[in-house]
Amino acid sequence: MLNFELKNPTKILFGKGQIDNLNKELPKDAKILMLYGGGSIKKNGIYEQVKNALHGFEVVEFGGIPANPEYEVLLQALKVIKAEKITYLLAVGGGSVIDGTKFLSAAALYEGDSPWDILIKSIKTEKGMPFGTVLTLPATASEMNSGAVITRAETQEKFAMGGPGLFPEFSILDPQVVASIPQRQLANGITDAFTHVLEQYMTYPVGGYLQDRFAESIMQTLIEVAPRVIKNPADYEAAANFMWSCTMALNGLIQKGVPGDWAVHMMGHELTALFGIDHARTLAIVAPSHYRFNFEAKKEKLAQYGQRVWGITEGTKDEIAKAAIVKTEEFFHSLDIKTTLSEYTPDFKGTAEKIANRFTDRGWVGLGEHKNLSPANVQEIIEMSY
Ligand code: NZQ
Ligand code: ZN
């Protein structure tokens, strides 16, 4: 097992009716900016629930944060924060709204010239404006981690940011919100969370027995509840397990003491930036090719995953490892998630080279758990994903 440090300060309020407890978590004298997305919360009753819980507080609203939170829109919110002398941020939404709020938390206290530098210069935020979240979509675990991903449509770029100052102070997770989520977003959430576990597990063995079993149990739980959640998102028990699995998949715990890969996400973010493909779907496009390309380096863990998660018992280690990749693809297909780029866009030719060139320009020349995947390798993996 590798050395590690673990600190996660986010308080979780999980379960039915927890939105009513929102007012207990907020400082009484706060001037709050409530941030939300394109309006789903106004249709499913979450907006009213939150507003009722905010009774007595001074609240300004900013709606319209799009999926893949857009830098230009967030700059408008930043103006509101400054003009209204906001002291506390409240995100009500999925990963996009929460990530956008994290960017604002950082930008509100940033003293440099342009907040874009936080993204392109990878500036770690040690202290941000305090914020809490009401999660409406299980997927990213942004509700319990300190990372965010921000998009700039103008330049077709998507960059990650973060830092110890960007954990939410609290997050409210009421699985009843799952009932109103459309099929496409449910499938995305399951796929994203599943791939988060893969990124932290599908590397090489380091004797992290407990971490491996944490990871396997999250994947097993997602596999078990996926058909139930898709069939009936109002199934509370399935929704609760789905929601907590997503949070546990990327709240930092399973990453401790083990290597991380994250190359699938690095490549996937480019596909969202270039084509607007949903985040989770980009992962399903890249992951199978990534595991086939890096088969020798990853086959110990692929075989362990095949045996423990998919129950494959027949065959040699190589055969089990290969079958595990096929099982993963079949799982994505069972959610109606397509796994090749050409199924999403007719303009896929040249994409691999373009992404490889971008990585070269940015100096991203050593990806993956061994930091040895070159832009040429990236090009091959993406070509395999066409
Ligand atoms: O905008 P509204 O109208 O609210 O609709 C949203 C949006 O269209 C809708 N939705 C959310 N909750 C709903 C609902 N519709 C009905 N009922 C509800 N209860 O769902 C749509 C997608 O929302 P979004 O927040 O974009 O989805 P998700 O949570 O999958 O977030 C994706 C973003 O998170 C980033 C991705 O790159 C992407 O930008 N990620 C963030 C990570 C992190 N911070 O740790 C890690 C991830 O790997 C990921 O990169
Ligand atoms: Zn993800």
GROMACS .gro file of C-alpha atoms and ligand atoms in nm:
model
  437
    1MET     CA    1   0.000   0.000   0.000
    2LEU     CA    2   0.125   0.350  -0.079
    3ASN     CA    3   0.153   0.626   0.182
    4PHE     CA    4  -0.136   0.868   0.201
    5GLU     CA    5  -0.300   1.160   0.380
    6LEU     CA    6  -0.677   1.179   0.411
    7LYS     CA    7  -0.888   1.476   0.506
    8ASN     CA    8  -1.244   1.526   0.388
    9PRO     CA    9  -1.424   1.805   0.574
   10THR     CA   10  -1.759   1.783   0.389
   11LYS     CA   11  -2.059   1.707   0.612
   12ILE     CA   12  -2.315   1.484   0.444
   13LEU     CA   13  -2.687   1.500   0.527
   14PHE     CA   14  -2.828   1.190   0.360
   15GLY     CA   15  -3.187   1.074   0.329
   16LYS     CA   16  -3.553   1.158   0.291
   17GLY     CA   17  -3.649   1.511   0.383
   18GLN     CA   18  -3.296   1.633   0.455
   19ILE     CA   19  -3.345   1.945   0.241
   20ASP     CA   20  -3.559   2.079   0.529
   21ASN     CA   21  -3.243   2.088   0.742
   22LEU     CA   22  -3.064   2.324   0.504
   23ASN     CA   23  -3.118   2.629   0.728
   24LYS     CA   24  -2.930   2.462   1.016
   25GLU     CA   25  -2.613   2.440   0.806
   26LEU     CA   26  -2.598   2.802   0.689
   27PRO     CA   27  -2.443   3.089   0.888
   28LYS     CA   28  -2.730   3.307   1.012
   29ASP     CA   29  -2.579   3.633   0.884
   30ALA     CA   30  -2.485   3.494   0.541
   31LYS     CA   31  -2.575   3.672   0.221
   32ILE     CA   32  -2.637   3.374  -0.001
   33LEU     CA   33  -2.612   3.329  -0.376
   34MET     CA   34  -2.825   3.030  -0.475
   35LEU     CA   35  -2.695   2.882  -0.802
   36TYR     CA   36  -2.880   2.641  -1.027
   37GLY     CA   37  -2.894   2.506  -1.380
   38GLY     CA   38  -3.134   2.527  -1.671
   39GLY     CA   39  -3.454   2.498  -1.473
   40SER     CA   40  -3.515   2.129  -1.389
   41ILE     CA   41  -3.543   2.227  -1.020
   42LYS     CA   42  -3.843   2.445  -1.100
   43LYS     CA   43  -4.027   2.148  -1.253
   44ASN     CA   44  -3.954   1.880  -0.994
   45GLY     CA   45  -4.029   2.071  -0.674
   46ILE     CA   46  -3.669   2.098  -0.550
   47TYR     CA   47  -3.669   2.477  -0.601
   48GLU     CA   48  -3.970   2.520  -0.367
   49GLN     CA   49  -3.822   2.286  -0.109
   50VAL     CA   50  -3.496   2.479  -0.104
   51LYS     CA   51  -3.665   2.820  -0.099
   52ASN     CA   52  -3.885   2.711   0.193
   53ALA     CA   53  -3.580   2.591   0.383
   54LEU     CA   54  -3.410   2.926   0.314
   55HIS     CA   55  -3.692   3.123   0.475
   56GLY     CA   56  -3.549   3.412   0.677
   57PHE     CA   57  -3.215   3.420   0.495
   58GLU     CA   58  -3.101   3.690   0.256
   59VAL     CA   59  -3.085   3.512  -0.081
   60VAL     CA   60  -2.995   3.622  -0.434
   61GLU     CA   61  -3.049   3.374  -0.721
   62PHE     CA   62  -2.844   3.291  -1.027
   63GLY     CA   63  -2.992   3.033  -1.264
   64GLY     CA   64  -2.888   2.915  -1.608
   65ILE     CA   65  -2.558   2.737  -1.545
   66PRO     CA   66  -2.545   2.496  -1.839
   67ALA     CA   67  -2.429   2.133  -1.840
   68ASN     CA   68  -2.050   2.143  -1.876
   69PRO     CA   69  -2.041   2.474  -1.685
   70GLU     CA   70  -1.944   2.754  -1.914
   71TYR     CA   71  -1.679   3.006  -1.817
   72GLU     CA   72  -1.856   3.307  -1.972
   73VAL     CA   73  -2.179   3.231  -1.780
   74LEU     CA   74  -1.984   3.191  -1.458
   75LEU     CA   75  -1.823   3.532  -1.509
   76GLN     CA   76  -2.174   3.680  -1.502
   77ALA     CA   77  -2.233   3.508  -1.168
   78LEU     CA   78  -1.900   3.642  -1.043
   79LYS     CA   79  -2.021   3.995  -1.117
   80VAL     CA   80  -2.331   3.928  -0.906
   81ILE     CA   81  -2.116   3.799  -0.618
   82LYS     CA   82  -1.912   4.119  -0.621
   83ALA     CA   83  -2.200   4.361  -0.677
   84GLU     CA   84  -2.425   4.203  -0.412
   85LYS     CA   85  -2.144   4.144  -0.161
   86ILE     CA   86  -2.230   3.776  -0.139
   87THR     CA   87  -2.069   3.583   0.150
   88TYR     CA   88  -2.194   3.226   0.093
   89LEU     CA   89  -2.268   3.013  -0.215
   90LEU     CA   90  -2.535   2.744  -0.238
   91ALA     CA   91  -2.529   2.509  -0.537
   92VAL     CA   92  -2.857   2.331  -0.617
   93GLY     CA   93  -2.790   2.090  -0.900
   94GLY     CA   94  -2.571   1.819  -1.046
   95GLY     CA   95  -2.199   1.816  -1.116
   96SER     CA   96  -2.217   2.112  -1.350
   97VAL     CA   97  -2.379   2.350  -1.103
   98ILE     CA   98  -2.157   2.229  -0.819
   99ASP     CA   99  -1.842   2.258  -1.031
  100GLY     CA  100  -1.946   2.604  -1.147
  101THR     CA  101  -1.996   2.701  -0.782
  102LYS     CA  102  -1.648   2.571  -0.696
  103PHE     CA  103  -1.500   2.787  -0.970
  104LEU     CA  104  -1.689   3.087  -0.826
  105SER     CA  105  -1.576   3.001  -0.474
  106ALA     CA  106  -1.217   3.017  -0.599
  107ALA     CA  107  -1.263   3.316  -0.831
  108ALA     CA  108  -1.445   3.526  -0.567
  109LEU     CA  109  -1.132   3.536  -0.350
  110TYR     CA  110  -0.874   3.520  -0.631
  111GLU     CA  111  -0.641   3.817  -0.642
  112GLY     CA  112  -0.467   3.756  -0.976
  113ASP     CA  113  -0.540   3.930  -1.306
  114SER     CA  114  -0.782   3.685  -1.468
  115PRO     CA  115  -0.975   3.396  -1.312
  116TRP     CA  116  -0.900   3.195  -1.629
  117ASP     CA  117  -0.548   3.159  -1.486
  118ILE     CA  118  -0.693   2.938  -1.211
  119LEU     CA  119  -0.767   2.688  -1.490
  120ILE     CA  120  -0.480   2.722  -1.733
  121LYS     CA  121  -0.210   2.769  -1.471
  122SER     CA  122  -0.356   2.491  -1.251
  123ILE     CA  123  -0.365   2.721  -0.947
  124LYS     CA  124  -0.466   2.523  -0.637
  125THR     CA  125  -0.725   2.699  -0.425
  126GLU     CA  126  -0.624   2.690  -0.058
  127LYS     CA  127  -0.916   2.905   0.054
  128GLY     CA  128  -1.239   2.976  -0.131
  129MET     CA  129  -1.569   3.144  -0.048
  130PRO     CA  130  -1.761   2.895   0.170
  131PHE     CA  131  -2.034   2.698  -0.002
  132GLY     CA  132  -2.276   2.410   0.042
  133THR     CA  133  -2.470   2.196  -0.203
  134VAL     CA  134  -2.808   2.034  -0.255
  135LEU     CA  135  -2.740   1.748  -0.495
  136THR     CA  136  -3.003   1.681  -0.761
  137LEU     CA  137  -2.815   1.429  -0.978
  138PRO     CA  138  -2.593   1.145  -0.854
  139ALA     CA  139  -2.290   1.104  -1.083
  140THR     CA  140  -1.975   1.306  -1.027
  141ALA     CA  141  -1.926   1.308  -0.646
  142SER     CA  142  -1.849   1.678  -0.680
  143GLU     CA  143  -2.071   1.709  -0.371
  144MET     CA  144  -1.795   1.552  -0.158
  145ASN     CA  145  -1.469   1.632  -0.333
  146SER     CA  146  -1.262   1.940  -0.404
  147GLY     CA  147  -1.233   1.918  -0.783
  148ALA     CA  148  -1.420   2.089  -1.067
  149VAL     CA  149  -1.417   2.086  -1.446
  150ILE     CA  150  -1.492   2.408  -1.637
  151THR     CA  151  -1.563   2.451  -2.009
  152ARG     CA  152  -1.483   2.742  -2.239
  153ALA     CA  153  -1.693   2.708  -2.552
  154GLU     CA  154  -1.511   2.991  -2.732
  155THR     CA  155  -1.189   2.788  -2.746
  156GLN     CA  156  -1.346   2.439  -2.718
  157GLU     CA  157  -1.149   2.373  -2.401
  158LYS     CA  158  -1.232   2.193  -2.081
  159PHE     CA  159  -1.000   2.213  -1.781
  160ALA     CA  160  -0.994   2.064  -1.433
  161MET     CA  161  -0.920   2.267  -1.119
  162GLY     CA  162  -0.935   2.219  -0.746
  163GLY     CA  163  -0.759   2.250  -0.414
  164PRO     CA  164  -0.815   2.185  -0.044
  165GLY     CA  165  -1.021   2.505  -0.014
  166LEU     CA  166  -1.290   2.373  -0.249
  167PHE     CA  167  -1.465   2.103  -0.048
  168PRO     CA  168  -1.831   2.189   0.011
  169GLU     CA  169  -1.896   2.266   0.380
  170PHE     CA  170  -2.201   2.042   0.359
  171SER     CA  171  -2.396   1.851   0.097
  172ILE     CA  172  -2.758   1.741   0.117
  173LEU     CA  173  -2.827   1.407  -0.052
  174ASP     CA  174  -3.197   1.321  -0.065
  175PRO     CA  175  -3.240   1.017  -0.293
  176GLN     CA  176  -3.597   1.126  -0.367
  177VAL     CA  177  -3.453   1.375  -0.620
  178VAL     CA  178  -3.363   1.078  -0.842
  179ALA     CA  179  -3.732   1.023  -0.926
  180SER     CA  180  -3.739   1.313  -1.174
  181ILE     CA  181  -3.408   1.245  -1.352
  182PRO     CA  182  -3.445   1.157  -1.723
  183GLN     CA  183  -3.319   0.816  -1.846
  184ARG     CA  184  -3.027   0.970  -2.031
  185GLN     CA  185  -2.895   1.137  -1.716
  186LEU     CA  186  -2.952   0.827  -1.502
  187ALA     CA  187  -2.746   0.622  -1.747
  188ASN     CA  188  -2.480   0.895  -1.749
  189GLY     CA  189  -2.462   0.900  -1.370
  190ILE     CA  190  -2.417   0.523  -1.343
  191THR     CA  191  -2.153   0.521  -1.618
  192ASP     CA  192  -1.959   0.817  -1.478
  193ALA     CA  193  -1.947   0.674  -1.125
  194PHE     CA  194  -1.852   0.329  -1.254
  195THR     CA  195  -1.567   0.477  -1.456
  196HIS     CA  196  -1.448   0.681  -1.158
  197VAL     CA  197  -1.397   0.355  -0.975
  198LEU     CA  198  -1.220   0.203  -1.276
  199GLU     CA  199  -0.979   0.498  -1.297
  200GLN     CA  200  -0.868   0.435  -0.939
  201TYR     CA  201  -0.869   0.055  -0.957
  202MET     CA  202  -0.763  -0.055  -1.305
  203THR     CA  203  -0.391   0.005  -1.258
  204TYR     CA  204  -0.157  -0.252  -1.097
  205PRO     CA  205  -0.168  -0.433  -0.762
  206VAL     CA  206  -0.004  -0.256  -0.466
  207GLY     CA  207  -0.146  -0.472  -0.189
  208GLY     CA  208  -0.433  -0.235  -0.111
  209TYR     CA  209  -0.672  -0.516  -0.018
  210LEU     CA  210  -0.928  -0.294   0.147
  211GLN     CA  211  -0.916  -0.028  -0.126
  212ASP     CA  212  -0.964  -0.299  -0.389
  213ARG     CA  213  -1.267  -0.434  -0.207
  214PHE     CA  214  -1.413  -0.084  -0.151
  215ALA     CA  215  -1.380  -0.030  -0.527
  216GLU     CA  216  -1.525  -0.370  -0.619
  217SER     CA  217  -1.819  -0.325  -0.382
  218ILE     CA  218  -1.908   0.011  -0.536
  219MET     CA  219  -1.900  -0.141  -0.886
  220GLN     CA  220  -2.104  -0.442  -0.771
  221THR     CA  221  -2.362  -0.213  -0.611
  222LEU     CA  222  -2.389   0.000  -0.925
  223ILE     CA  223  -2.431  -0.312  -1.140
  224GLU     CA  224  -2.697  -0.442  -0.902
  225VAL     CA  225  -2.907  -0.126  -0.881
  226ALA     CA  226  -2.861   0.003  -1.238
  227PRO     CA  227  -3.155  -0.188  -1.392
  228ARG     CA  228  -3.381  -0.095  -1.100
  229VAL     CA  229  -3.292   0.274  -1.117
  230ILE     CA  230  -3.341   0.283  -1.494
  231LYS     CA  231  -3.673   0.097  -1.473
  232ASN     CA  232  -3.811   0.300  -1.185
  233PRO     CA  233  -3.613   0.601  -1.060
  234ALA     CA  234  -3.871   0.643  -0.782
  235ASP     CA  235  -3.754   0.311  -0.627
  236TYR     CA  236  -3.614   0.472  -0.311
  237GLU     CA  237  -3.392   0.185  -0.203
  238ALA     CA  238  -3.229   0.160  -0.547
  239ALA     CA  239  -3.196   0.540  -0.570
  240ALA     CA  240  -3.034   0.561  -0.226
  241ASN     CA  241  -2.775   0.297  -0.315
  242PHE     CA  242  -2.713   0.460  -0.653
  243MET     CA  243  -2.663   0.801  -0.491
  244TRP     CA  244  -2.429   0.688  -0.215
  245SER     CA  245  -2.227   0.473  -0.458
  246CYS     CA  246  -2.171   0.774  -0.682
  247THR     CA  247  -2.052   0.985  -0.389
  248MET     CA  248  -1.824   0.710  -0.256
  249ALA     CA  249  -1.677   0.654  -0.604
  250LEU     CA  250  -1.500   0.990  -0.605
  251ASN     CA  251  -1.490   1.139  -0.257
  252GLY     CA  252  -1.122   1.052  -0.224
  253LEU     CA  253  -1.151   0.743  -0.006
  254ILE     CA  254  -1.090   0.466  -0.260
  255GLN     CA  255  -0.799   0.659  -0.416
  256LYS     CA  256  -0.599   0.661  -0.092
  257GLY     CA  257  -0.293   0.436  -0.088
  258VAL     CA  258  -0.332   0.316  -0.448
  259PRO     CA  259  -0.219   0.447  -0.789
  260GLY     CA  260  -0.463   0.638  -1.008
  261ASP     CA  261  -0.490   0.637  -1.386
  262TRP     CA  262  -0.730   0.917  -1.496
  263ALA     CA  263  -0.620   0.901  -1.862
  264VAL     CA  264  -0.974   0.801  -1.966
  265HIS     CA  265  -1.105   1.127  -1.819
  266MET     CA  266  -0.826   1.335  -1.976
  267MET     CA  267  -0.912   1.199  -2.321
  268GLY     CA  268  -1.286   1.206  -2.256
  269HIS     CA  269  -1.285   1.575  -2.161
  270GLU     CA  270  -1.146   1.654  -2.506
  271LEU     CA  271  -1.435   1.472  -2.673
  272THR     CA  272  -1.684   1.680  -2.472
  273ALA     CA  273  -1.494   1.999  -2.552
  274LEU     CA  274  -1.482   1.920  -2.926
  275PHE     CA  275  -1.822   1.758  -2.984
  276GLY     CA  276  -2.035   1.834  -2.676
  277ILE     CA  277  -2.079   1.462  -2.604
  278ASP     CA  278  -2.206   1.402  -2.248
  279HIS     CA  279  -1.916   1.350  -2.006
  280ALA     CA  280  -2.010   0.994  -1.909
  281ARG     CA  281  -2.051   0.885  -2.271
  282THR     CA  282  -1.702   1.005  -2.359
  283LEU     CA  283  -1.569   0.774  -2.088
  284ALA     CA  284  -1.759   0.478  -2.232
  285ILE     CA  285  -1.607   0.557  -2.572
  286VAL     CA  286  -1.248   0.571  -2.447
  287ALA     CA  287  -1.231   0.319  -2.160
  288PRO     CA  288  -1.254  -0.012  -2.355
  289SER     CA  289  -0.981   0.093  -2.602
  290HIS     CA  290  -0.769   0.229  -2.320
  291TYR     CA  291  -0.781  -0.106  -2.139
  292ARG     CA  292  -0.710  -0.300  -2.458
  293PHE     CA  293  -0.417  -0.074  -2.548
  294ASN     CA  294  -0.267  -0.099  -2.196
  295PHE     CA  295  -0.358  -0.465  -2.154
  296GLU     CA  296  -0.017  -0.593  -2.040
  297ALA     CA  297   0.025  -0.321  -1.776
  298LYS     CA  298  -0.328  -0.364  -1.642
  299LYS     CA  299  -0.404  -0.732  -1.684
  300GLU     CA  300  -0.353  -0.832  -1.319
  301LYS     CA  301  -0.625  -0.592  -1.209
  302LEU     CA  302  -0.841  -0.661  -1.514
  303ALA     CA  303  -0.841  -1.030  -1.426
  304GLN     CA  304  -0.914  -0.961  -1.058
  305TYR     CA  305  -1.204  -0.738  -1.165
  306GLY     CA  306  -1.328  -1.005  -1.406
  307GLN     CA  307  -1.327  -1.267  -1.132
  308ARG     CA  308  -1.456  -1.065  -0.838
  309VAL     CA  309  -1.696  -0.820  -1.000
  310TRP     CA  310  -1.821  -1.017  -1.301
  311GLY     CA  311  -1.780  -1.366  -1.156
  312ILE     CA  312  -1.579  -1.497  -1.454
  313THR     CA  313  -1.417  -1.823  -1.347
  314GLU     CA  314  -1.329  -2.002  -1.673
  315GLY     CA  315  -1.008  -1.943  -1.867
  316THR     CA  316  -0.651  -1.824  -1.824
  317LYS     CA  317  -0.567  -1.491  -1.661
  318ASP     CA  318  -0.542  -1.326  -2.003
  319GLU     CA  319  -0.876  -1.468  -2.111
  320ILE     CA  320  -1.051  -1.352  -1.794
  321ALA     CA  321  -0.895  -1.006  -1.828
  322LYS     CA  322  -1.011  -0.978  -2.191
  323ALA     CA  323  -1.360  -1.103  -2.104
  324ALA     CA  324  -1.379  -0.838  -1.830
  325ILE     CA  325  -1.335  -0.562  -2.089
  326VAL     CA  326  -1.619  -0.711  -2.294
  327LYS     CA  327  -1.839  -0.730  -1.980
  328THR     CA  328  -1.771  -0.361  -1.918
  329GLU     CA  329  -1.879  -0.272  -2.270
  330GLU     CA  330  -2.191  -0.486  -2.235
  331PHE     CA  331  -2.272  -0.308  -1.909
  332PHE     CA  332  -2.256   0.030  -2.083
  333HIS     CA  333  -2.467  -0.104  -2.369
  334SER     CA  334  -2.726  -0.232  -2.119
  335LEU     CA  335  -2.768   0.134  -2.016
  336ASP     CA  336  -2.814   0.233  -2.379
  337ILE     CA  337  -2.471   0.398  -2.383
  338LYS     CA  338  -2.284   0.363  -2.712
  339THR     CA  339  -1.913   0.291  -2.696
  340THR     CA  340  -1.764   0.417  -3.024
  341LEU     CA  341  -1.704   0.778  -3.131
  342SER     CA  342  -1.855   0.733  -3.476
  343GLU     CA  343  -2.191   0.653  -3.315
  344TYR     CA  344  -2.195   1.009  -3.174
  345THR     CA  345  -2.055   1.217  -3.459
  346PRO     CA  346  -1.992   1.179  -3.831
  347ASP     CA  347  -1.693   1.418  -3.796
  348PHE     CA  348  -1.470   1.183  -3.602
  349LYS     CA  349  -1.187   1.153  -3.855
  350GLY     CA  350  -0.875   1.340  -3.745
  351THR     CA  351  -0.996   1.368  -3.384
  352ALA     CA  352  -0.722   1.145  -3.242
  353GLU     CA  353  -0.446   1.348  -3.404
  354LYS     CA  354  -0.603   1.675  -3.295
  355ILE     CA  355  -0.623   1.561  -2.932
  356ALA     CA  356  -0.268   1.423  -2.942
  357ASN     CA  357  -0.146   1.761  -3.072
  358ARG     CA  358  -0.331   1.946  -2.798
  359PHE     CA  359  -0.169   1.723  -2.535
  360THR     CA  360   0.174   1.785  -2.689
  361ASP     CA  361   0.116   2.162  -2.688
  362ARG     CA  362   0.008   2.156  -2.323
  363GLY     CA  363   0.303   1.938  -2.222
  364TRP     CA  364   0.073   1.651  -2.124
  365VAL     CA  365   0.323   1.393  -2.240
  366GLY     CA  366   0.303   1.125  -1.970
  367LEU     CA  367  -0.047   1.008  -1.879
  368GLY     CA  368  -0.172   0.716  -1.673
  369GLU     CA  369  -0.056   0.547  -1.354
  370HIS     CA  370   0.295   0.495  -1.495
  371LYS     CA  371   0.306   0.847  -1.645
  372ASN     CA  372   0.426   0.691  -1.968
  373LEU     CA  373   0.140   0.734  -2.214
  374SER     CA  374   0.267   0.966  -2.485
  375PRO     CA  375   0.054   1.178  -2.719
  376ALA     CA  376   0.128   0.914  -2.986
  377ASN     CA  377  -0.025   0.650  -2.756
  378VAL     CA  378  -0.324   0.876  -2.691
  379GLN     CA  379  -0.370   0.907  -3.066
  380GLU     CA  380  -0.373   0.528  -3.105
  381ILE     CA  381  -0.621   0.478  -2.820
  382ILE     CA  382  -0.862   0.733  -2.962
  383GLU     CA  383  -0.827   0.585  -3.310
  384MET     CA  384  -0.917   0.246  -3.160
  385SER     CA  385  -1.232   0.416  -3.018
  386TYR     CA  386  -1.362   0.538  -3.356
  387NZQ     O1  387  -2.965   2.223  -1.582
  387NZQ     P1  388  -3.087   2.158  -1.534
  387NZQ     O2  389  -3.212   2.211  -1.592
  387NZQ     O3  390  -3.093   2.151  -1.383
  387NZQ     O4  391  -3.086   2.004  -1.587
  387NZQ     C1  392  -2.981   1.914  -1.557
  387NZQ     C2  393  -2.886   1.898  -1.676
  387NZQ     O5  394  -2.949   1.926  -1.796
  387NZQ     C3  395  -3.039   1.777  -1.540
  387NZQ     N1  396  -3.080   1.745  -1.402
  387NZQ     C4  397  -3.004   1.753  -1.290
  387NZQ     N2  398  -3.075   1.708  -1.184
  387NZQ     C5  399  -3.198   1.675  -1.228
  387NZQ     C6  400  -3.202   1.699  -1.367
  387NZQ     N3  401  -3.312   1.677  -1.441
  387NZQ     C7  402  -3.421   1.632  -1.378
  387NZQ     N4  403  -3.425   1.605  -1.244
  387NZQ     C8  404  -3.315   1.625  -1.166
  387NZQ     N5  405  -3.319   1.596  -1.035
  387NZQ     O6  406  -2.935   1.689  -1.578
  387NZQ     C9  407  -2.856   1.751  -1.677
  387NZQ    C10  408  -2.710   1.721  -1.653
  387NZQ     O7  409  -2.664   1.783  -1.536
  387NZQ     P2  410  -2.508   1.796  -1.505
  387NZQ     O8  411  -2.493   1.865  -1.375
  387NZQ     O9  412  -2.438   1.852  -1.623
  387NZQ    O10  413  -2.465   1.642  -1.493
  387NZQ     P3  414  -2.351   1.573  -1.413
  387NZQ    O11  415  -2.382   1.568  -1.269
  387NZQ    O12  416  -2.328   1.446  -1.484
  387NZQ    O13  417  -2.224   1.670  -1.427
  387NZQ    C11  418  -2.141   1.668  -1.539
  387NZQ    C12  419  -2.027   1.767  -1.523
  387NZQ    O14  420  -1.944   1.731  -1.411
  387NZQ    C13  421  -1.807   1.719  -1.454
  387NZQ    C14  422  -1.821   1.681  -1.599
  387NZQ    O15  423  -1.703   1.702  -1.670
  387NZQ    C15  424  -1.937   1.768  -1.645
  387NZQ    O16  425  -1.892   1.899  -1.673
  387NZQ     N6  426  -1.734   1.627  -1.367
  387NZQ    C16  427  -1.703   1.670  -1.242
  387NZQ    C17  428  -1.629   1.595  -1.156
  387NZQ    C18  429  -1.593   1.644  -1.021
  387NZQ     N7  430  -1.621   1.768  -0.987
  387NZQ    O17  431  -1.537   1.570  -0.940
  387NZQ    C19  432  -1.577   1.463  -1.192
  387NZQ    C20  433  -1.638   1.408  -1.315
  387NZQ    O18  434  -1.548   1.315  -1.371
  387NZQ    C21  435  -1.677   1.506  -1.419
  387NZQ    O19  436  -1.567   1.542  -1.500
  388ZN      ZN  437  -1.625   1.153  -1.457
   0.00000   0.00000   0.00000
